[in-house]
Amino acid sequence: MGPELQYQFAINRAAELQEEAATYRLARQARAERKASHQHSGHRRLRAAFGKLRTS
């Protein structure tokens, strides 16, 4: 394989890896947002309050 072909292969592979990383970051951010929205839910706070009453 010639140096030009190796160079082009490396450039293409780097672009693919950057695209995969961007997709992964977006998915991770969406999971974090979903988790944060569930934590702000009133049901979770209510359940936590009853859990504290039960154990005391």
Coordinates of N, CA, C and O in Angstrom, one line a residue:
M1 N 0.8 -1.2 0.0 CA 0.0 0.0 0.0 C 0.9 1.2 0.0 O 1.8 1.4 0.8
G2 N 0.6 2.1 -0.9 CA 1.4 3.3 -1.0 C 1.1 4.3 0.1 O 0.1 4.3 0.8
P3 N 2.1 5.3 0.3 CA 1.9 6.2 1.4 C 0.6 7.1 1.2 O 0.0 7.5 2.2
E4 N 0.3 7.4 -0.1 CA -0.9 8.3 -0.3 C -2.1 7.5 0.1 O -3.1 8.1 0.7
L5 N -2.2 6.2 -0.2 CA -3.3 5.4 0.1 C -3.5 5.2 1.7 O -4.6 5.3 2.2
Q6 N -2.3 5.0 2.3 CA -2.3 4.9 3.8 C -2.8 6.2 4.4 O -3.6 6.2 5.4
Y7 N -2.4 7.3 3.9 CA -2.8 8.6 4.4 C -4.3 8.8 4.3 O -4.9 9.3 5.2
Q8 N -4.8 8.5 3.1 CA -6.2 8.7 2.8 C -7.0 7.7 3.7 O -8.1 8.1 4.2
F9 N -6.5 6.5 3.9 CA -7.2 5.6 4.8 C -7.2 6.1 6.2 O -8.3 6.0 6.9
A10 N -6.1 6.7 6.7 CA -6.1 7.2 8.1 C -7.1 8.4 8.2 O -7.7 8.5 9.2
I11 N -7.1 9.3 7.2 CA -8.1 10.4 7.2 C -9.5 9.9 7.3 O -10.3 10.4 8.1
N12 N -9.8 8.9 6.5 CA -11.2 8.4 6.5 C -11.5 7.7 7.8 O -12.7 7.9 8.3
R13 N -10.6 7.0 8.4 CA -10.9 6.3 9.6 C -11.0 7.3 10.8 O -11.9 7.1 11.6
A14 N -10.2 8.4 10.8 CA -10.4 9.4 11.8 C -11.7 10.1 11.7 O -12.4 10.3 12.7
A15 N -12.2 10.3 10.5 CA -13.5 10.9 10.3 C -14.6 10.0 10.8 O -15.6 10.5 11.5
E16 N -14.5 8.7 10.6 CA -15.5 7.7 11.1 C -15.5 7.7 12.6 O -16.6 7.7 13.2
L17 N -14.3 7.7 13.2 CA -14.2 7.7 14.6 C -14.8 8.9 15.3 O -15.5 8.9 16.3
Q18 N -14.6 10.1 14.6 CA -15.1 11.3 15.2 C -16.7 11.3 15.1 O -17.3 11.8 16.0
E19 N -17.2 10.8 14.0 CA -18.6 10.7 13.9 C -19.2 9.7 14.9 O -20.3 10.1 15.5
E20 N -18.6 8.6 15.2 CA -19.1 7.7 16.2 C -19.0 8.3 17.6 O -19.9 8.2 18.4
A21 N -17.9 9.1 17.8 CA -17.8 9.7 19.1 C -18.9 10.8 19.3 O -19.5 10.9 20.4
A22 N -19.2 11.5 18.3 CA -20.3 12.5 18.4 C -21.6 11.9 18.6 O -22.4 12.4 19.4
T23 N -21.9 10.8 18.0 CA -23.1 10.0 18.2 C -23.2 9.5 19.7 O -24.2 9.6 20.3
Y24 N -22.1 9.0 20.2 CA -22.1 8.5 21.5 C -22.3 9.6 22.5 O -23.0 9.5 23.5
R25 N -21.6 10.8 22.3 CA -21.8 11.9 23.2 C -23.3 12.4 23.2 O -23.8 12.7 24.2
L26 N -23.9 12.4 22.0 CA -25.3 12.8 21.9 C -26.2 11.9 22.7 O -27.1 12.3 23.5
A27 N -26.0 10.6 22.6 CA -26.8 9.6 23.3 C -26.5 9.7 24.8 O -27.5 9.6 25.6
R28 N -25.3 9.9 25.2 CA -25.0 10.0 26.6 C -25.6 11.3 27.2 O -26.2 11.3 28.3
Q29 N -25.6 12.4 26.4 CA -26.3 13.6 26.9 C -27.8 13.4 27.0 O -28.4 13.9 28.0
A30 N -28.4 12.7 26.1 CA -29.8 12.5 26.1 C -30.2 11.6 27.4 O -31.2 11.9 28.0
R31 N -29.4 10.6 27.7 CA -29.6 9.8 28.9 C -29.5 10.6 30.1 O -30.3 10.5 31.1
A32 N -28.5 11.5 30.2 CA -28.3 12.4 31.4 C -29.5 13.3 31.5 O -30.0 13.5 32.6
E33 N -30.0 13.9 30.4 CA -31.2 14.8 30.5 C -32.4 14.0 30.9 O -33.2 14.5 31.7
R34 N -32.6 12.8 30.4 CA -33.8 12.0 30.8 C -33.7 11.7 32.3 O -34.7 11.7 33.0
K35 N -32.5 11.3 32.8 CA -32.3 11.0 34.2 C -32.6 12.2 35.1 O -33.2 12.1 36.1
A36 N -32.1 13.4 34.6 CA -32.3 14.6 35.4 C -33.8 15.0 35.4 O -34.3 15.4 36.5
S37 N -34.5 14.7 34.3 CA -36.0 15.1 34.3 C -36.7 14.1 35.3 O -37.7 14.5 35.9
H38 N -36.3 12.9 35.4 CA -37.0 11.9 36.3 C -36.7 12.3 37.7 O -37.5 12.1 38.6
Q39 N -35.5 12.8 38.0 CA -35.2 13.2 39.4 C -36.0 14.4 39.9 O -36.2 14.5 41.0
H40 N -36.4 15.2 38.9 CA -37.2 16.4 39.3 C -38.7 16.1 39.4 O -39.4 16.9 39.8
S41 N -39.0 14.9 39.2 CA -40.4 14.4 39.2 C -40.9 14.4 40.7 O -40.1 14.0 41.6
G42 N -42.1 14.8 40.9 CA -42.7 14.9 42.3 C -42.8 13.5 42.8 O -42.8 13.2 44.0
H43 N -43.1 12.5 42.0 CA -43.3 11.1 42.4 C -42.1 10.6 43.1 O -42.2 9.9 44.1
R44 N -40.9 10.9 42.6 CA -39.7 10.4 43.2 C -39.5 11.0 44.6 O -39.1 10.3 45.5
R45 N -39.8 12.3 44.7 CA -39.6 12.9 46.0 C -40.6 12.4 47.0 O -40.3 12.2 48.2
L46 N -41.8 12.1 46.6 CA -42.8 11.6 47.4 C -42.5 10.2 47.9 O -42.6 9.9 49.1
R47 N -42.0 9.4 47.0 CA -41.6 8.0 47.3 C -40.4 8.1 48.3 O -40.4 7.3 49.2
A48 N -39.5 9.0 48.1 CA -38.4 9.1 49.0 C -38.8 9.5 50.4 O -38.3 9.0 51.4
A49 N -39.8 10.4 50.5 CA -40.3 10.8 51.8 C -40.9 9.6 52.5 O -40.7 9.4 53.7
F50 N -41.7 8.8 51.8 CA -42.3 7.7 52.5 C -41.3 6.6 52.9 O -41.4 5.9 53.9
G51 N -40.3 6.5 52.1 CA -39.2 5.5 52.4 C -38.5 5.9 53.7 O -38.2 5.1 54.5
K52 N -38.3 7.2 53.9 CA -37.7 7.7 55.2 C -38.6 7.5 56.4 O -38.2 7.1 57.4
L53 N -39.9 7.6 56.2 CA -40.9 7.4 57.3 C -40.9 5.9 57.7 O -41.0 5.6 58.8
R54 N -40.8 5.0 56.7 CA -40.9 3.6 57.0 C -39.7 3.1 57.8 O -39.8 2.3 58.6
T55 N -38.5 3.7 57.5 CA -37.3 3.2 58.2 C -37.1 3.8 59.5 O -36.3 3.3 60.3
S56 N -37.8 4.9 59.8 CA -37.5 5.5 61.1 C -38.5 5.0 62.2 O -39.4 4.3 62.0

